[in-house]
mmCIF file of C-alpha atoms in Angstrom:
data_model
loop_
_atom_site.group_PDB
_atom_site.id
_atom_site.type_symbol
_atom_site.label_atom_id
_atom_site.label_comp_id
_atom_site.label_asym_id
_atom_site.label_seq_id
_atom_site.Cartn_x
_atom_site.Cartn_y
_atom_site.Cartn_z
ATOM 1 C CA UNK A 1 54.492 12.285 63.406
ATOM 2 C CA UNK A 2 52.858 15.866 63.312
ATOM 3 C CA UNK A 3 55.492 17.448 61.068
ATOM 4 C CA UNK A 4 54.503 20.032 59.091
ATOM 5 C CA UNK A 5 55.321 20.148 55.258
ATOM 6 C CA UNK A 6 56.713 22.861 53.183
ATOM 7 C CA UNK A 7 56.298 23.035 49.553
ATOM 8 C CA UNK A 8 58.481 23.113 47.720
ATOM 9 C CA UNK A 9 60.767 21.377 48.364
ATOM 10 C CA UNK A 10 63.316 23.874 46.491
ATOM 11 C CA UNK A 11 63.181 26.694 44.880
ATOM 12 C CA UNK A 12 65.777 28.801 43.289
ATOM 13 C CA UNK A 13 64.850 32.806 41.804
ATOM 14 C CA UNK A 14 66.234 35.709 40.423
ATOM 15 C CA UNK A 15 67.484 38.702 42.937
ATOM 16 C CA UNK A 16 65.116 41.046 43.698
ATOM 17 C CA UNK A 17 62.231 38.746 43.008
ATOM 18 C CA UNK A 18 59.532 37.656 45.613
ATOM 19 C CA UNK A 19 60.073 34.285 47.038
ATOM 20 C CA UNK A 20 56.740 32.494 48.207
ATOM 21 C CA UNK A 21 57.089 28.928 50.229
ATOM 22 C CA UNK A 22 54.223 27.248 51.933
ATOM 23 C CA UNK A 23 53.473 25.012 55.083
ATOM 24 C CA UNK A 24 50.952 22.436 55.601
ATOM 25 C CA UNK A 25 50.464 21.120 58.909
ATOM 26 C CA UNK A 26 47.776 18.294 60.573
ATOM 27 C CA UNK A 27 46.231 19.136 63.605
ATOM 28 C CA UNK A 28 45.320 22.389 65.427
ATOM 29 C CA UNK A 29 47.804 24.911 66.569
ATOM 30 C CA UNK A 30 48.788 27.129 69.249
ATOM 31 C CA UNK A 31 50.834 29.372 67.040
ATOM 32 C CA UNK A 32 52.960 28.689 63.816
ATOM 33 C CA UNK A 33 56.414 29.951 63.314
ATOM 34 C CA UNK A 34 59.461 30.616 60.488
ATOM 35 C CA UNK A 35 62.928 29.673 60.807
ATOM 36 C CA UNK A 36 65.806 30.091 58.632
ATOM 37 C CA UNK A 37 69.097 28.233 58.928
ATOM 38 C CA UNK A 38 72.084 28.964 57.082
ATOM 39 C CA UNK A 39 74.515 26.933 55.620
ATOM 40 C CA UNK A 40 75.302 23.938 58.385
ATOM 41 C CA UNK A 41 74.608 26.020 60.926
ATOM 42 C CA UNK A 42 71.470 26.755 63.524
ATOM 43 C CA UNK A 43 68.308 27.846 63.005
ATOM 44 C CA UNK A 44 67.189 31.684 63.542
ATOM 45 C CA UNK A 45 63.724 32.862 64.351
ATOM 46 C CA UNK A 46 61.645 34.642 61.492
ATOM 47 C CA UNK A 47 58.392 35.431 62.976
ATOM 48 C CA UNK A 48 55.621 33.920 65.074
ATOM 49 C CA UNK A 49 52.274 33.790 64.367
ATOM 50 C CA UNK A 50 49.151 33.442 66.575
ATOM 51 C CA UNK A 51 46.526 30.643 65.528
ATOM 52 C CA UNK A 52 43.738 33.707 65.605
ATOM 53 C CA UNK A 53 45.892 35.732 63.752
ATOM 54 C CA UNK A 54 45.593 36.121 59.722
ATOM 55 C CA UNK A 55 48.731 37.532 58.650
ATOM 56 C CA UNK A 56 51.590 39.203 59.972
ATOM 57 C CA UNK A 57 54.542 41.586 58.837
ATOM 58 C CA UNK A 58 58.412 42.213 59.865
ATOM 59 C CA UNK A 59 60.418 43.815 57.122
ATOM 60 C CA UNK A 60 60.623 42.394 53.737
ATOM 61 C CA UNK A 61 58.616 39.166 55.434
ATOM 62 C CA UNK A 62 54.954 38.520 55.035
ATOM 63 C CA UNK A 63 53.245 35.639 56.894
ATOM 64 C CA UNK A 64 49.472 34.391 56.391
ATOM 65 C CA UNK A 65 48.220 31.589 58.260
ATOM 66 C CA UNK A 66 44.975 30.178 57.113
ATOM 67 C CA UNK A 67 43.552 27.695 60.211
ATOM 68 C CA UNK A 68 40.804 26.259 58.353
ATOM 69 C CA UNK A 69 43.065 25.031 55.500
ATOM 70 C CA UNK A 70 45.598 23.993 58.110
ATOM 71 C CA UNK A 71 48.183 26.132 56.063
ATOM 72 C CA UNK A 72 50.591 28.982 55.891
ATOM 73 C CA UNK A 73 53.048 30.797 53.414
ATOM 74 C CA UNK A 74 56.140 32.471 54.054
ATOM 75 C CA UNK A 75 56.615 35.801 51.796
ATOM 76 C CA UNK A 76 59.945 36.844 51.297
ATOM 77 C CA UNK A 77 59.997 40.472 48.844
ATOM 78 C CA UNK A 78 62.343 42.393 46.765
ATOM 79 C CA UNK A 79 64.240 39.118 47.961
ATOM 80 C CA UNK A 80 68.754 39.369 48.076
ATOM 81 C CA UNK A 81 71.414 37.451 47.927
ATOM 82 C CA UNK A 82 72.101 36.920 51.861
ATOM 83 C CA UNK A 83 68.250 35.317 51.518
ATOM 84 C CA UNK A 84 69.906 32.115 50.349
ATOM 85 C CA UNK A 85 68.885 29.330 53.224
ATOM 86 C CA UNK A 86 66.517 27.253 54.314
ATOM 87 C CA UNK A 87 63.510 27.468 55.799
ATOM 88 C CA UNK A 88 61.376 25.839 58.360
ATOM 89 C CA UNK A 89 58.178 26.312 59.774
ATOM 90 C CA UNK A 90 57.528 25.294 63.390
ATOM 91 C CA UNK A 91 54.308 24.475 64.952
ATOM 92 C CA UNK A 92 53.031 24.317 68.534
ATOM 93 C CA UNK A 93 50.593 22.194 69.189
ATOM 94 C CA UNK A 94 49.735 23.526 72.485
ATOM 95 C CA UNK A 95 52.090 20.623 74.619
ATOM 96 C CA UNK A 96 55.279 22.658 74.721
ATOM 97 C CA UNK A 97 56.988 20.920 72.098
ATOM 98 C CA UNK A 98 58.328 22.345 68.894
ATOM 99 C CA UNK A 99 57.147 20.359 65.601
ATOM 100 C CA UNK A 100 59.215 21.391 62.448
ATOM 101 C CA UNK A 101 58.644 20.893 59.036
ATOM 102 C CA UNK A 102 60.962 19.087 56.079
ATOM 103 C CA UNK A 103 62.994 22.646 55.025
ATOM 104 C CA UNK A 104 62.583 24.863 51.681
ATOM 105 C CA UNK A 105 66.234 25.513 49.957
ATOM 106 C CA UNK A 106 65.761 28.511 48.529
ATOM 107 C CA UNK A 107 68.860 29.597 46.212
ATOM 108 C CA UNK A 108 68.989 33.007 45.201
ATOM 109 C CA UNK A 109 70.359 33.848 41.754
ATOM 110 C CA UNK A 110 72.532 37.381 41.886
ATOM 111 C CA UNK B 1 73.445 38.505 73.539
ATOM 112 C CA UNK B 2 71.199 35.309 74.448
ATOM 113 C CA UNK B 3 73.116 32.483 73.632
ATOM 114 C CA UNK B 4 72.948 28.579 73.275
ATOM 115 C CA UNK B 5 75.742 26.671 73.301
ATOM 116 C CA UNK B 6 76.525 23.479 72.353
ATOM 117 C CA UNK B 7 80.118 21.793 73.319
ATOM 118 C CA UNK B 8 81.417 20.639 69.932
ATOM 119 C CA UNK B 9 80.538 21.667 66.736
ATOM 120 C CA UNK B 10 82.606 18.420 64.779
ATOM 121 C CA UNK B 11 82.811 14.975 66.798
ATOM 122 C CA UNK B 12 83.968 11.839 65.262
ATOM 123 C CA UNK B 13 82.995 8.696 67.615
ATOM 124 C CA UNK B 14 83.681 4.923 66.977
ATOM 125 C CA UNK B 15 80.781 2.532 66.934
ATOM 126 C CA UNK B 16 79.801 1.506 70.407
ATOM 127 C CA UNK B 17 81.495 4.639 72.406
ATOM 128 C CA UNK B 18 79.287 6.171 74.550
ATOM 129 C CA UNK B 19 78.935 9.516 73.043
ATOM 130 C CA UNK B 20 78.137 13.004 75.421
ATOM 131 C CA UNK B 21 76.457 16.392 73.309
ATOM 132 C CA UNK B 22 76.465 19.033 75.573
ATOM 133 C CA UNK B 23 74.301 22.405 75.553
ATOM 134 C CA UNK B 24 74.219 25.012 77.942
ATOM 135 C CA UNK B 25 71.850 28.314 77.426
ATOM 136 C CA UNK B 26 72.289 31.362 79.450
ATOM 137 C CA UNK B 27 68.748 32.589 79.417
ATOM 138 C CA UNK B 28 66.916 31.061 82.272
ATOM 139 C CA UNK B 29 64.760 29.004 80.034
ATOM 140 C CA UNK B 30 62.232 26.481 81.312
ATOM 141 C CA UNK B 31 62.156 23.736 77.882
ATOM 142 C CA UNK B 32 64.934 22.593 76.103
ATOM 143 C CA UNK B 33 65.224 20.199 73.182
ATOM 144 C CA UNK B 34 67.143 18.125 70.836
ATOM 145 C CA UNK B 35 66.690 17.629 67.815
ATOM 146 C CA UNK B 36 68.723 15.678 64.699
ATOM 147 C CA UNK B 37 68.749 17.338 61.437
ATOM 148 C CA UNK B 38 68.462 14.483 58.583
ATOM 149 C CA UNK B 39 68.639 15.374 54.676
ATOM 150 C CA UNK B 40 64.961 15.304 53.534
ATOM 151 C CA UNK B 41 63.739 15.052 56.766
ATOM 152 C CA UNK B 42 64.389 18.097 58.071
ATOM 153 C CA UNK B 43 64.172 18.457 62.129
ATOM 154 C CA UNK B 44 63.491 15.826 64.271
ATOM 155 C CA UNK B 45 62.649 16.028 67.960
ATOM 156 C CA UNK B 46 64.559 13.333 70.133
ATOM 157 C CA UNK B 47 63.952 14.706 73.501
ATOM 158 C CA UNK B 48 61.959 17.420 75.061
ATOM 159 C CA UNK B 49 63.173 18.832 78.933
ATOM 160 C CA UNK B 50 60.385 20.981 80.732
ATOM 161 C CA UNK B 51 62.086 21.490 83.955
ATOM 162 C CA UNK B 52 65.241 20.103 85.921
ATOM 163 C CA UNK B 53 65.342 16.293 86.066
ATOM 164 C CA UNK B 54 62.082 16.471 83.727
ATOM 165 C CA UNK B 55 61.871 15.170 80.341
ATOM 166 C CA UNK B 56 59.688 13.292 77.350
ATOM 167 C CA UNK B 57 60.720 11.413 74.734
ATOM 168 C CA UNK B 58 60.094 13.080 71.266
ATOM 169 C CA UNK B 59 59.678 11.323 68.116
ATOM 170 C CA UNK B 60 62.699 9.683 67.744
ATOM 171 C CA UNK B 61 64.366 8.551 70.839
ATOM 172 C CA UNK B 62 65.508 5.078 70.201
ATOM 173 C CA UNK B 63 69.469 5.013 70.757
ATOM 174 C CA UNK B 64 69.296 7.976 72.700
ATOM 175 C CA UNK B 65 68.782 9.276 76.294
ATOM 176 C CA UNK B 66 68.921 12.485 78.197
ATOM 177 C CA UNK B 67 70.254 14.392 81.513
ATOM 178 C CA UNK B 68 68.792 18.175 82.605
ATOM 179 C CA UNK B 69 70.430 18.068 86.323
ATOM 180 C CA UNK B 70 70.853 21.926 86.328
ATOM 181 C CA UNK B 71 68.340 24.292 84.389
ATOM 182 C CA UNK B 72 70.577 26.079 82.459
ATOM 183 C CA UNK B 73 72.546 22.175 81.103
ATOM 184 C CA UNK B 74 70.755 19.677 78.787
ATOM 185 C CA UNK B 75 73.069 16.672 78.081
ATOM 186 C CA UNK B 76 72.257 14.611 74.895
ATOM 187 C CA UNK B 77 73.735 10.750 75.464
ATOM 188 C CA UNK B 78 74.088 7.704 73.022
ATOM 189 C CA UNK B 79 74.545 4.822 74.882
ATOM 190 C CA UNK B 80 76.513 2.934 72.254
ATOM 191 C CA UNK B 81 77.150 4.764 68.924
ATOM 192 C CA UNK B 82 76.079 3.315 66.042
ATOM 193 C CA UNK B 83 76.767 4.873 62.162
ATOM 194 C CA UNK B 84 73.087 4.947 61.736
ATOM 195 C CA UNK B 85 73.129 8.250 64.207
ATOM 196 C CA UNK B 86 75.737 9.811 62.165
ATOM 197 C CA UNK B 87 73.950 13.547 61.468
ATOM 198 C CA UNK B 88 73.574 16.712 63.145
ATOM 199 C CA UNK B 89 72.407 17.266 66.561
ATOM 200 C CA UNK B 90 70.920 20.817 67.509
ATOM 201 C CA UNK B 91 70.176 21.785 70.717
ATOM 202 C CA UNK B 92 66.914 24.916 71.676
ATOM 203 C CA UNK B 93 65.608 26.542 74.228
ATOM 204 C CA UNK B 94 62.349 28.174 74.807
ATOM 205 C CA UNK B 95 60.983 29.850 77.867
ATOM 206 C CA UNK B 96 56.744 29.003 78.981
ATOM 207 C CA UNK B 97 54.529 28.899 77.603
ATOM 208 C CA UNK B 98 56.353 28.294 74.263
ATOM 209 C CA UNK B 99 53.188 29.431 72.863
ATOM 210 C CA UNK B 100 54.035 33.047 72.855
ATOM 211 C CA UNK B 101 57.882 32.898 72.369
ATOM 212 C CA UNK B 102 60.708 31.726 70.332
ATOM 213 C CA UNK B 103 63.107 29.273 70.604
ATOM 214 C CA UNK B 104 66.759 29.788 70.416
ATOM 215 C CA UNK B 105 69.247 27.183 68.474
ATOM 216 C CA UNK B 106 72.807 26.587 69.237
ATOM 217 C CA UNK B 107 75.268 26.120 66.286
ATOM 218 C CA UNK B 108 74.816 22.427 65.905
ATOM 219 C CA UNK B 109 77.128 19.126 66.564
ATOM 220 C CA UNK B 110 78.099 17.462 63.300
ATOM 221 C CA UNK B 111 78.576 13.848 64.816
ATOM 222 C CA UNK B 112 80.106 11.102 62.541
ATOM 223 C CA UNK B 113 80.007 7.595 63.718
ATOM 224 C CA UNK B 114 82.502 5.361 62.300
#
């Protein structure tokens, strides 16, 4: 399987900290992307990122991606209680198909 | 509002039924998936539909098989249940190429096999 990985696996932090989760994937990539799923229900589109691109922005969300390293991390600031999910990264290996990753449950602590 | 929808979101099937998960997406999308949602093993790709009538199996597609006879409907069928595909089912679409664009989820099918 190409799944990606996220690490870790959990992780639970005070409101209004920053929230940092990671994503390990095997093979080259077309583009990597975030998704966050509520509570038994679907997922919802963070942001996308390009394989040249280094890092992108979109509110209170940071993404690198590092190609060489075959990595990227999900930054989530000044983080809130509505923040409580999980999260996915996606990868697209260049064959149409979407490749997701294992999930971080991140619990957010009012 | 773009939308995905899938027909049920609870089902409860006896082993051996042939079982029907239906999605429908309004946005003139070229791929659409399934996927099963596991504990601990996050998303997995069953089947992958590029155009009408066109499809490949994804990483998982024992048990399972799959209908696109109109773009805009991707049926999800088990042959004969078994409590083994108990889990959630989501259904996504994406237009081409999925390289530059999102895909959209639909709310999920919780489907327990008994």
């Amino acid at each position: 399987s190409q799944q990606g990985e996220e690490d870790p696996q959990a992780l639970s932090i005070q409101e209004g900290e920053n929230a940092t989760m990671n994503c390990s994937y095997k093979t080259s990539i077309n583009n990597l992307q975030w998704y966050r799923q509520n509570s038994g229900r679907g997922l919802v589109h963070l942001i996308l990122i390009r394989s040249n691109e280094r890092e992108k922005h979109s509110g209170r969300l940071r993404v690198t991606l590092d190609t060489s390293k075959k990595s990227s991390s999900l930054l989530i600031t000044a983080s809130r209680a509505a923040d409580t999910a999980s999260y996915f990264c996606a990868t697209d290996f260049g064959n149409e198909k979407l490749t997701f990753g294992t999930g971080t449950r991140l619990t957010i602590i009012p | 509002d773009v939308k995905v929808t899938q027909s049920s979101r609870y089902l409860v099937k006896r082993t051996g039924e042939k079982v029907f998960l239906e999605c429908v997406q309004d946005m003139d999308h070229e791929n659409m998936f399934w996927y099963r949602q596991d504990p601990g093993l996050g998303l997995r790709l069953i089947y992958f539909s590029y155009d009408v009538k066109m499809k490949e199996k994804g990483d998982i597609p024992e048990g399972y098989s799959v209908s696109r006879e109109k773009k805009e409907r991707f049926s999800l069928i088990l042959e004969s249940a078994s409590t083994n595909q108990t889990s959630m089912y989501l259904c996504a679409s994406s237009s081409t190429p999925s390289s530059n664009t999102e895909a959209f989820f639909g709310q999920g099918t919780r489907l327990t096999v008994v």
